[in-house]
Amino acid sequence: MDETPGTHTSGSAAPRARLCLVTGAGGYIGGRLVPELLNAGYRVRCLVRTPRKLRDQPWAGQVEIARGDVTDAGPVAAAMEGVDVAYYLVHALGTGRDFERTDREAARVFGDQARRAGVGRLVYLGGLTPAGVPERELSPHLRSRAEVGHILLGSGVPTAVLRAAVIIGSGSASFEMLRYLTERLPVMVTPRWVRTRIQPIAVRDVLRLLVGCATLPADVSRAFDVGGGEVLTYVEMMRRYAAVARLPRRLIVPVPVLTPGLSSQWVGLVTPVPAALARPLTESLRHEVVCRERDIERYVPSPPGHPIGFDRAVALALERVRDAQVATRWSSASVPGAPSDPLPTDPDWAGGSLYTDVRERHADAAPEALWDVVEGIGGENGWYSFPLAWAVRGRLDRLVGGVGLRRGRRDARRLRVGDSLDFWRVEEVERGRLLRLRAEMRLPGLAWLEMHVDEDTAGGARYRQRALFHPHGLLGQLYWWSVSPFHAVVFGGMARNIVRAAERARTRAGAARPGEARGPGPASEPAPAAEDRAGPAHRRRPGEGD
């Protein structure tokens, strides 16, 4: 992986191939677009604030990495050098009340630097806006998306703005909202927007069109409506989802009294999507969002079988989810305002108080077996101690606007740097040795959780667990001392049960059939609370995905 713009790795395409710049490569769409561009023969450069977050991506060795923020003209200018096509796939939603201003400034910087660098084309994925509704009356989310499109179109660089409504794909926020609402509530009292007509589109079609826009003629600079082949209400989408997922028919009772704020709290209560993200999604559904034209077909014709129908898109997404083969998720991007700096080095760190809770235990199991348990932590397997306490902490976090505990895992067995893991973010993975998590729950300070695995000189393995907290002000100090009496139960029990799970796995392995799948979860621990669950598990046929 190269962090120097203009330098090509041995895994890159031929030197004469066109160069694409991708922003948002750590997010849901950007993380999927990069391999599609590589497969199409393009060279790819990614502009990211934290390059190490891309380290474990399967395509990381095939791309160039430029460090920088889209609001900073200097790094953007450097990243634009030699670029033929630049993809703008970022937004400031959730960063605070000024997110529209941030989006506006970032789009201007991006467009200006693209023009100065002689970039041949900009491509932007925005939101489908309703016909006949003035932009000033749109939700802040849709209004900002529309404004960014206008800014890029006015940059002087040929620009393609793709405007999509609901994107159906494993891990997308819209799909997760639909999935959990339908699976968890056989009877639903729902807001009015469930009767709104929507034109959903499969993520595969979005990616196909984004790649296709790289070859648009230079004289094409405009917005395109993009959608699937069907127009459905949200009620119809839920019922069709239930049919594809083989669930009993859902009884849906719409009521007119749920405001956008109450709707977002309701969605946040039922689904893993936090209220802060659910609100713009639900506000966007107040108006009909249906394609008014399909002009993109003239330039990027649909191959046979496309656009993918709604039922097929749901089936493909479910197969990915149920087989834990989700490439990116809505939670792939870091939570706005979460700490981006790595763990302070100690003991030389001089940045203030750094409280620790250290636990160490011997495991009568191979280091590999112990590591399997460590890497499988969270999600369906829970946190190996006091499930009720973890569930309550997750619910409290949701109540104060945090992400809660229900984000789960992208993959049931493997973790990579940058993955979200319930209310943690994977900050470091040294396979077989170290897992470091950074807290993204609402806290009066910064927190990390480290899990180390080593060989024990006495035989077996040695497990070392360290929780760290850097308090912010008096409130942070009070927080640490108020929760420290519970550490023996939570962190002590966690260390003890992780070791026991590894020892049980060793015992089971002796009796297991060759090739039998492992299950690292704590057999004698209570089942994870509802806050941790992610739905039933099924198997996917080889060669299928979303």
Coordinates of C-alpha atoms in Angstrom, one line a residue:
M1 CA 0.0 0.0 0.0
D2 CA 1.5 3.3 -1.1
E3 CA 0.7 6.6 0.5
T4 CA 2.5 8.7 -2.1
P5 CA 0.3 10.1 -4.9
G6 CA 1.6 9.1 -8.3
T7 CA 3.4 6.0 -7.2
H8 CA 2.1 2.7 -8.4
T9 CA 2.3 -0.6 -6.6
S10 CA 3.1 -3.8 -8.3
G11 CA -0.5 -4.8 -8.1
S12 CA -1.7 -1.8 -10.1
A13 CA -3.1 -2.0 -13.6
A14 CA -0.9 -1.1 -16.6
P15 CA 0.8 2.3 -16.3
R16 CA -1.2 3.7 -19.2
A17 CA -4.5 2.9 -17.6
R18 CA -6.7 5.8 -16.5
L19 CA -6.4 6.9 -12.9
C20 CA -9.5 7.3 -10.7
L21 CA -9.5 9.1 -7.4
V22 CA -12.0 7.8 -4.9
T23 CA -13.1 9.7 -1.8
G24 CA -15.0 7.8 0.9
A25 CA -13.1 4.6 0.3
G26 CA -13.7 3.6 3.9
G27 CA -17.4 4.0 3.6
Y28 CA -20.3 1.8 2.3
I29 CA -20.3 2.7 -1.4
G30 CA -16.6 3.8 -1.8
G31 CA -15.3 0.6 -0.2
R32 CA -17.3 -1.4 -2.9
L33 CA -16.5 0.9 -5.8
V34 CA -12.7 0.5 -5.5
P35 CA -12.6 -3.2 -6.4
E36 CA -15.1 -2.6 -9.2
L37 CA -12.9 0.0 -10.7
L38 CA -9.8 -2.2 -10.4
N39 CA -11.7 -5.1 -12.1
A40 CA -12.6 -2.7 -14.9
G41 CA -8.9 -2.0 -15.5
Y42 CA -8.5 1.4 -13.9
R43 CA -5.8 2.5 -11.5
V44 CA -7.2 3.8 -8.3
R45 CA -6.0 6.3 -5.7
C46 CA -7.9 6.7 -2.5
L47 CA -8.1 10.0 -0.5
V48 CA -8.7 9.2 3.2
R49 CA -8.0 10.9 6.5
T50 CA -6.6 7.8 8.1
P51 CA -4.8 5.5 5.6
R52 CA -4.3 2.7 8.1
K53 CA -8.0 2.1 8.1
L54 CA -7.7 0.7 4.6
R55 CA -4.8 -1.6 5.5
D56 CA -6.8 -4.8 5.8
Q57 CA -9.0 -4.3 2.7
P58 CA -8.4 -7.1 0.3
W59 CA -7.6 -4.5 -2.5
A60 CA -5.3 -2.4 -0.3
G61 CA -2.1 -3.6 -2.1
Q62 CA -3.5 -2.6 -5.5
V63 CA -4.2 1.1 -4.9
E64 CA -2.4 4.3 -4.0
I65 CA -3.3 6.0 -0.8
A66 CA -3.3 9.8 -0.3
R67 CA -3.8 11.2 3.1
G68 CA -6.1 14.2 3.5
D69 CA -9.5 15.6 4.2
V70 CA -11.8 16.9 1.5
T71 CA -12.1 20.2 3.3
D72 CA -8.3 20.8 3.1
A73 CA -7.3 22.2 -0.3
G74 CA -3.6 21.2 0.0
P75 CA -4.0 17.5 0.3
V76 CA -6.9 17.5 -2.2
A77 CA -4.7 19.3 -4.8
A78 CA -1.9 16.7 -4.3
A79 CA -4.3 13.8 -4.6
M80 CA -5.8 15.2 -7.8
E81 CA -2.4 15.2 -9.6
G82 CA -2.6 13.1 -12.8
V83 CA -6.2 12.0 -12.1
D84 CA -8.6 11.4 -15.0
V85 CA -11.8 10.7 -13.0
A86 CA -12.6 11.8 -9.4
Y87 CA -15.4 10.2 -7.4
Y88 CA -17.0 12.3 -4.6
L89 CA -18.6 9.9 -2.2
V90 CA -18.4 11.7 1.1
H91 CA -20.8 13.8 3.2
A92 CA -20.8 15.5 6.6
L93 CA -24.2 14.1 7.7
G94 CA -24.1 13.6 11.5
T95 CA -21.2 16.0 12.2
G96 CA -23.4 18.5 13.8
R97 CA -25.8 21.3 13.0
D98 CA -23.4 22.9 10.5
F99 CA -23.1 19.8 8.4
E100 CA -24.7 21.6 5.4
R101 CA -22.0 24.3 5.6
T102 CA -19.3 21.6 5.8
D103 CA -20.7 19.8 2.8
R104 CA -20.8 23.1 0.9
E105 CA -17.2 24.0 1.6
A106 CA -15.9 20.5 0.9
A107 CA -17.6 20.3 -2.5
R108 CA -16.2 23.7 -3.5
V109 CA -12.7 22.7 -2.5
F110 CA -13.1 19.4 -4.4
G111 CA -14.5 21.1 -7.5
D112 CA -11.9 23.9 -7.5
Q113 CA -8.9 21.6 -7.2
A114 CA -10.3 19.2 -9.8
R115 CA -10.5 22.1 -12.3
R116 CA -7.0 23.3 -11.5
A117 CA -5.6 19.8 -11.9
G118 CA -7.2 19.3 -15.2
V119 CA -9.3 16.3 -14.1
G120 CA -11.5 15.1 -16.9
R121 CA -14.6 14.1 -15.0
L122 CA -16.3 14.3 -11.6
V123 CA -18.8 11.6 -10.5
Y124 CA -21.1 12.2 -7.5
L125 CA -23.7 10.0 -5.9
G126 CA -26.5 12.1 -4.5
G127 CA -30.1 11.7 -3.4
L128 CA -33.2 11.5 -5.6
T129 CA -35.3 14.6 -5.0
P130 CA -39.1 14.7 -5.3
A131 CA -40.7 16.3 -8.3
G132 CA -42.5 19.6 -7.7
V133 CA -41.0 20.2 -4.2
P134 CA -38.8 23.3 -3.9
E135 CA -35.3 22.4 -2.6
R136 CA -35.8 24.8 0.4
E137 CA -38.6 22.6 1.6
L138 CA -36.6 19.3 1.5
S139 CA -35.1 17.7 4.5
P140 CA -31.7 19.1 5.4
H141 CA -30.1 15.8 4.3
L142 CA -31.7 15.9 0.8
R143 CA -31.2 19.6 0.5
S144 CA -27.5 19.3 1.2
R145 CA -27.1 16.5 -1.2
A146 CA -28.8 18.5 -3.9
E147 CA -26.6 21.6 -3.2
V148 CA -23.4 19.5 -3.4
G149 CA -24.5 18.3 -6.8
H150 CA -25.1 21.9 -8.0
I151 CA -21.7 23.0 -6.8
L152 CA -19.9 20.2 -8.6
L153 CA -21.8 20.8 -11.8
G154 CA -20.8 24.4 -11.6
S155 CA -17.1 23.6 -11.0
G156 CA -16.1 23.8 -14.7
V157 CA -15.3 20.1 -14.8
P158 CA -17.7 17.8 -16.6
T159 CA -19.7 16.2 -13.9
A160 CA -22.1 13.3 -13.6
V161 CA -24.5 13.4 -10.6
L162 CA -26.3 10.2 -10.0
R163 CA -29.4 10.7 -7.9
A164 CA -30.6 7.5 -6.1
A165 CA -33.4 6.9 -3.6
V166 CA -33.2 3.7 -1.4
I167 CA -30.2 1.5 -2.1
I168 CA -30.8 -2.2 -1.5
G169 CA -27.7 -4.1 -0.6
S170 CA -26.2 -6.1 2.3
G171 CA -25.1 -3.6 5.0
S172 CA -26.7 -0.5 3.6
A173 CA -28.5 1.7 6.2
S174 CA -31.7 1.6 4.1
F175 CA -31.6 -2.2 3.8
E176 CA -30.8 -2.7 7.5
M177 CA -33.7 -0.4 8.5
L178 CA -36.0 -2.4 6.2
R179 CA -34.7 -5.7 7.4
Y180 CA -34.9 -5.1 11.1
L181 CA -38.3 -3.4 11.0
T182 CA -39.7 -6.3 9.0
E183 CA -38.1 -9.2 10.9
R184 CA -38.6 -7.9 14.4
L185 CA -42.2 -6.5 14.2
P186 CA -44.8 -8.9 12.9
V187 CA -47.4 -6.2 13.8
M188 CA -46.3 -2.6 13.2
V189 CA -47.9 0.7 14.0
T190 CA -46.1 2.9 11.4
P191 CA -45.9 6.5 10.4
R192 CA -47.5 7.9 7.2
W193 CA -44.3 7.7 5.2
V194 CA -44.7 3.9 4.8
R195 CA -47.3 4.8 2.1
T196 CA -44.8 6.9 0.1
R197 CA -43.9 5.7 -3.3
I198 CA -40.2 4.9 -3.7
Q199 CA -38.0 3.6 -6.6
P200 CA -35.3 1.5 -4.9
I201 CA -32.2 0.4 -6.6
A202 CA -29.8 -2.6 -6.0
V203 CA -26.3 -1.7 -4.9
R204 CA -24.9 -3.7 -7.8
D205 CA -26.7 -1.4 -10.3
V206 CA -25.4 1.7 -8.4
L207 CA -21.8 0.4 -8.7
R208 CA -22.3 -0.5 -12.3
L209 CA -23.5 3.0 -13.2
L210 CA -20.7 4.7 -11.1
V211 CA -18.1 2.7 -13.0
G212 CA -19.8 3.4 -16.3
C213 CA -19.8 7.2 -15.7
A214 CA -16.0 7.2 -16.0
T215 CA -16.4 6.9 -19.8
L216 CA -19.1 9.4 -20.4
P217 CA -18.4 11.9 -23.3
A218 CA -16.7 15.1 -22.2
D219 CA -19.7 17.2 -23.3
V220 CA -22.1 15.4 -20.8
S221 CA -22.3 17.3 -17.6
R222 CA -25.7 16.8 -15.8
A223 CA -27.7 15.0 -13.2
F224 CA -29.2 11.6 -13.8
D225 CA -32.1 9.9 -11.9
V226 CA -31.2 6.3 -11.2
G227 CA -33.5 3.6 -9.9
G228 CA -34.6 0.0 -10.2
G229 CA -37.4 -1.2 -12.5
E230 CA -40.1 -1.0 -9.8
V231 CA -41.9 1.7 -7.9
L232 CA -43.1 0.5 -4.5
T233 CA -44.4 2.0 -1.3
Y234 CA -42.5 1.2 1.9
V235 CA -45.4 -1.0 3.0
E236 CA -45.0 -3.0 -0.2
M237 CA -41.2 -3.2 0.3
M238 CA -41.7 -4.6 3.9
R239 CA -44.2 -7.2 2.7
R240 CA -42.1 -8.2 -0.3
Y241 CA -39.1 -8.5 2.1
A242 CA -41.1 -10.7 4.4
A243 CA -42.0 -13.0 1.5
V244 CA -38.4 -13.3 0.2
A245 CA -37.2 -14.0 3.8
R246 CA -40.0 -16.5 4.2
L247 CA -41.5 -14.7 7.2
P248 CA -45.2 -14.7 8.0
R249 CA -47.2 -11.9 6.5
R250 CA -46.8 -8.6 8.4
L251 CA -49.7 -6.6 9.7
I252 CA -48.9 -2.9 9.2
V253 CA -51.1 -0.2 10.6
P254 CA -50.1 3.3 9.6
V255 CA -50.9 6.2 11.9
P256 CA -50.6 10.0 11.1
V257 CA -49.2 11.2 14.4
L258 CA -45.5 10.1 14.3
T259 CA -43.3 13.2 13.6
P260 CA -39.9 12.7 11.9
G261 CA -38.3 13.0 15.3
L262 CA -40.5 10.3 16.8
S263 CA -40.1 8.1 13.7
S264 CA -36.4 8.2 14.0
Q265 CA -36.5 7.3 17.7
W266 CA -38.9 4.4 16.8
V267 CA -36.5 3.2 14.1
G268 CA -33.6 3.6 16.4
L269 CA -35.3 1.5 19.1
V270 CA -36.1 -1.4 16.7
T271 CA -33.1 -1.4 14.4
P272 CA -29.3 -1.1 14.7
V273 CA -29.5 2.2 12.8
P274 CA -29.1 5.0 15.4
A275 CA -31.7 7.7 15.6
A276 CA -29.2 10.3 14.3
L277 CA -28.9 8.4 11.0
A278 CA -32.5 7.2 11.0
R279 CA -33.9 10.7 11.0
P280 CA -32.5 11.8 7.6
L281 CA -33.5 8.5 6.2
T282 CA -37.1 8.8 7.4
E283 CA -37.3 12.5 6.5
S284 CA -36.2 11.6 3.0
L285 CA -39.2 9.3 2.7
R286 CA -41.8 12.1 3.4
H287 CA -42.0 12.9 -0.3
E288 CA -42.4 10.6 -3.3
V289 CA -38.9 9.8 -4.8
V290 CA -39.4 8.3 -8.3
C291 CA -37.2 8.7 -11.3
R292 CA -38.4 11.3 -13.7
E293 CA -36.1 10.2 -16.5
R294 CA -33.9 7.2 -17.4
D295 CA -31.4 9.1 -19.6
I296 CA -28.4 7.3 -18.1
E297 CA -29.4 4.3 -20.2
R298 CA -28.3 6.1 -23.3
Y299 CA -24.7 6.2 -22.0
V300 CA -24.5 3.2 -19.7
P301 CA -27.0 0.6 -21.1
S302 CA -28.3 -2.0 -18.8
P303 CA -27.0 -5.5 -19.5
P304 CA -29.3 -8.5 -19.5
G305 CA -30.9 -9.0 -16.0
H306 CA -30.5 -5.4 -15.1
P307 CA -31.7 -3.3 -13.4
I308 CA -32.0 -6.0 -10.7
G309 CA -35.6 -6.4 -9.4
F310 CA -36.4 -5.7 -5.8
D311 CA -37.0 -9.3 -4.8
R312 CA -33.7 -10.4 -6.3
A313 CA -31.9 -7.5 -4.7
V314 CA -33.3 -8.5 -1.3
A315 CA -32.4 -12.2 -1.9
L316 CA -28.8 -11.4 -2.8
A317 CA -28.4 -9.1 0.2
L318 CA -29.8 -11.7 2.6
E319 CA -27.5 -14.4 1.2
R320 CA -24.5 -12.1 2.0
V321 CA -25.8 -11.2 5.4
R322 CA -26.6 -14.8 6.4
D323 CA -23.3 -16.1 5.2
A324 CA -21.4 -13.2 6.9
Q325 CA -19.9 -12.1 3.6
V326 CA -20.8 -8.4 3.8
A327 CA -18.0 -6.4 2.1
T328 CA -18.9 -3.0 3.7
R329 CA -21.7 -1.8 6.0
W330 CA -23.4 1.5 6.8
S331 CA -21.2 1.6 9.9
S332 CA -18.0 1.3 7.9
A333 CA -17.4 5.0 8.2
S334 CA -16.2 6.2 11.6
V335 CA -18.7 7.9 13.8
P336 CA -18.5 11.7 13.5
G337 CA -16.7 13.1 16.5
A338 CA -15.1 9.8 17.5
P339 CA -11.4 9.9 18.4
S340 CA -9.2 9.3 15.3
D341 CA -5.9 9.3 17.1
P342 CA -4.4 5.9 18.0
L343 CA -3.9 4.8 21.6
P344 CA -1.4 7.1 23.4
T345 CA 1.9 5.4 24.0
D346 CA 2.7 4.7 27.6
P347 CA 4.5 5.0 30.0
D348 CA 6.0 8.0 28.2
W349 CA 2.7 9.6 27.3
A350 CA 2.3 13.0 29.0
G351 CA -1.2 13.9 27.9
G352 CA -2.8 13.7 31.3
S353 CA -4.5 10.9 33.3
L354 CA -4.7 7.5 31.7
Y355 CA -6.5 5.0 33.8
T356 CA -6.1 1.2 33.2
D357 CA -7.7 -2.0 34.2
V358 CA -5.4 -5.0 33.6
R359 CA -6.4 -8.7 33.7
E360 CA -4.1 -11.6 33.0
R361 CA -4.8 -15.3 32.9
H362 CA -3.3 -18.6 31.8
A363 CA -5.3 -20.7 29.3
D364 CA -4.9 -24.4 29.0
A365 CA -5.3 -24.2 25.3
A366 CA -3.2 -23.4 22.2
P367 CA -2.6 -19.7 21.5
E368 CA -4.4 -20.3 18.2
A369 CA -7.5 -21.5 20.0
L370 CA -7.4 -18.5 22.3
W371 CA -7.0 -16.1 19.4
D372 CA -10.0 -17.6 17.7
V373 CA -12.2 -16.7 20.7
V374 CA -10.7 -13.2 20.9
E375 CA -11.2 -12.4 17.2
G376 CA -14.8 -13.8 17.4
I377 CA -15.8 -11.5 20.2
G378 CA -18.9 -9.2 20.0
G379 CA -21.9 -9.5 17.7
E380 CA -23.7 -12.8 18.1
N381 CA -21.0 -14.1 20.5
G382 CA -21.5 -11.3 22.9
W383 CA -18.8 -10.0 25.3
Y384 CA -18.3 -13.0 27.6
S385 CA -19.5 -11.3 30.8
F386 CA -22.7 -10.0 32.3
P387 CA -24.8 -9.8 29.1
L388 CA -27.4 -7.7 30.9
A389 CA -24.8 -5.0 31.8
W390 CA -23.6 -4.8 28.2
A391 CA -27.2 -4.6 26.9
V392 CA -28.1 -1.8 29.4
R393 CA -24.9 0.1 28.5
G394 CA -25.8 -0.1 24.8
R395 CA -29.4 1.1 25.4
L396 CA -28.1 4.0 27.5
D397 CA -25.8 5.0 24.7
R398 CA -28.7 5.0 22.3
L399 CA -30.7 7.2 24.6
V400 CA -28.0 9.9 24.5
G401 CA -27.6 9.7 20.7
G402 CA -24.8 7.1 20.5
V403 CA -24.4 4.1 18.3
G404 CA -25.5 1.6 20.9
L405 CA -24.5 -2.1 20.9
R406 CA -26.4 -3.4 17.9
R407 CA -24.1 -2.6 15.1
G408 CA -22.7 -6.1 15.4
R409 CA -19.9 -7.3 13.1
R410 CA -19.3 -7.2 9.4
D411 CA -17.9 -10.8 9.5
A412 CA -18.6 -13.4 12.1
R413 CA -15.0 -14.7 12.2
R414 CA -12.5 -12.2 10.9
L415 CA -11.9 -8.6 11.9
R416 CA -10.0 -6.0 10.0
V417 CA -8.8 -2.5 10.9
G418 CA -11.6 0.0 10.6
D419 CA -14.4 -2.5 11.2
S420 CA -17.2 -1.4 13.5
L421 CA -17.8 -3.9 16.4
D422 CA -20.9 -3.1 18.3
F423 CA -20.0 0.2 20.0
W424 CA -16.3 -0.2 19.3
R425 CA -14.1 0.4 16.3
V426 CA -11.2 -2.0 15.4
E427 CA -8.1 0.2 15.7
E428 CA -5.4 -2.5 15.4
V429 CA -5.3 -6.2 14.6
E430 CA -2.0 -8.2 14.8
R431 CA -3.3 -11.6 13.7
G432 CA -2.8 -14.2 16.4
R433 CA -1.5 -11.7 18.9
L434 CA -3.3 -8.4 19.5
L435 CA -6.8 -6.9 19.1
R436 CA -7.2 -3.2 20.0
L437 CA -10.7 -1.6 20.1
R438 CA -11.5 2.1 20.4
A439 CA -14.8 3.0 22.0
E440 CA -17.4 4.9 19.9
M441 CA -20.0 5.1 22.6
R442 CA -20.8 8.5 24.2
L443 CA -18.2 9.0 27.0
P444 CA -16.6 11.9 28.9
G445 CA -13.2 10.8 27.6
L446 CA -11.5 8.3 25.3
A447 CA -11.5 4.6 25.9
W448 CA -9.7 1.5 24.4
L449 CA -9.9 -2.2 25.1
E450 CA -6.9 -4.4 24.3
M451 CA -6.7 -8.2 24.1
H452 CA -3.3 -9.9 23.9
V453 CA -2.5 -13.5 23.2
D454 CA 0.9 -15.1 23.8
E455 CA 2.5 -18.4 24.3
D456 CA 2.9 -19.3 28.0
T457 CA 6.3 -20.5 29.1
A458 CA 4.5 -23.1 31.3
G459 CA 2.6 -24.4 28.2
G460 CA -0.7 -23.3 26.8
A461 CA -1.4 -19.6 26.2
R462 CA -1.3 -16.4 28.2
Y463 CA -4.2 -14.0 27.9
R464 CA -3.7 -10.3 28.8
Q465 CA -6.6 -7.8 28.7
R466 CA -6.2 -4.1 29.3
A467 CA -9.0 -1.4 29.4
L468 CA -7.8 2.2 29.2
F469 CA -9.6 5.4 29.8
H470 CA -8.4 9.0 29.2
P471 CA -10.9 11.2 31.0
H472 CA -12.0 14.7 29.8
G473 CA -12.3 17.0 32.7
L474 CA -14.0 16.4 36.1
L475 CA -16.9 14.6 34.5
G476 CA -14.5 12.1 33.0
Q477 CA -12.8 11.6 36.3
L478 CA -16.1 11.0 38.0
Y479 CA -17.2 8.6 35.3
W480 CA -14.1 6.4 35.8
W481 CA -14.4 6.2 39.6
S482 CA -18.2 5.6 39.4
V483 CA -17.8 2.5 37.1
S484 CA -14.5 1.1 38.5
P485 CA -16.3 -0.9 41.2
F486 CA -18.0 -2.9 38.5
H487 CA -14.8 -3.7 36.6
A488 CA -14.2 -6.9 38.5
V489 CA -17.5 -8.3 37.3
V490 CA -17.4 -6.9 33.8
F491 CA -13.7 -7.1 32.8
G492 CA -12.7 -9.8 35.3
G493 CA -15.5 -12.0 34.1
M494 CA -14.7 -11.2 30.5
A495 CA -11.1 -12.4 30.9
R496 CA -12.2 -15.5 32.8
N497 CA -14.8 -16.6 30.3
I498 CA -12.7 -15.9 27.2
V499 CA -10.1 -18.3 28.6
R500 CA -12.8 -20.9 29.5
A501 CA -14.2 -20.6 26.0
A502 CA -10.8 -21.3 24.5
E503 CA -10.3 -24.3 26.8
R504 CA -13.8 -25.7 25.9
A505 CA -13.0 -25.2 22.2
R506 CA -9.9 -27.3 22.6
T507 CA -11.9 -30.0 24.2
R508 CA -14.5 -29.9 21.5
A509 CA -11.9 -29.9 18.8
G510 CA -10.6 -33.3 20.1
A511 CA -14.0 -34.8 19.4
A512 CA -15.1 -32.8 16.4
R513 CA -15.2 -34.3 12.9
P514 CA -12.5 -33.0 10.5
G515 CA -13.6 -29.8 8.9
E516 CA -16.4 -29.2 11.4
A517 CA -17.1 -25.4 11.9
R518 CA -15.9 -23.9 15.1
G519 CA -18.1 -21.9 17.4
P520 CA -16.2 -19.6 19.7
G521 CA -19.1 -18.4 21.8
P522 CA -19.2 -19.1 25.5
A523 CA -21.3 -22.3 25.9
S524 CA -22.2 -21.8 29.5
E525 CA -22.8 -18.1 29.3
P526 CA -26.3 -16.7 29.0
A527 CA -27.4 -16.0 25.5
P528 CA -26.7 -12.5 24.2
A529 CA -29.4 -10.0 25.0
A530 CA -31.7 -8.7 22.3
E531 CA -29.3 -5.7 21.9
D532 CA -26.7 -8.1 20.4
R533 CA -28.8 -10.2 18.1
A534 CA -28.6 -9.8 14.3
G535 CA -31.2 -12.2 13.0
P536 CA -31.3 -15.9 12.0
A537 CA -28.3 -17.6 10.3
H538 CA -28.7 -19.4 7.0
R539 CA -26.3 -20.6 4.3
R540 CA -25.5 -19.1 0.9
R541 CA -25.0 -21.2 -2.2
P542 CA -21.5 -20.8 -3.6
G543 CA -21.0 -18.1 -6.2
E544 CA -23.9 -15.9 -5.0
G545 CA -23.8 -12.5 -3.3
D546 CA -25.3 -9.1 -3.4

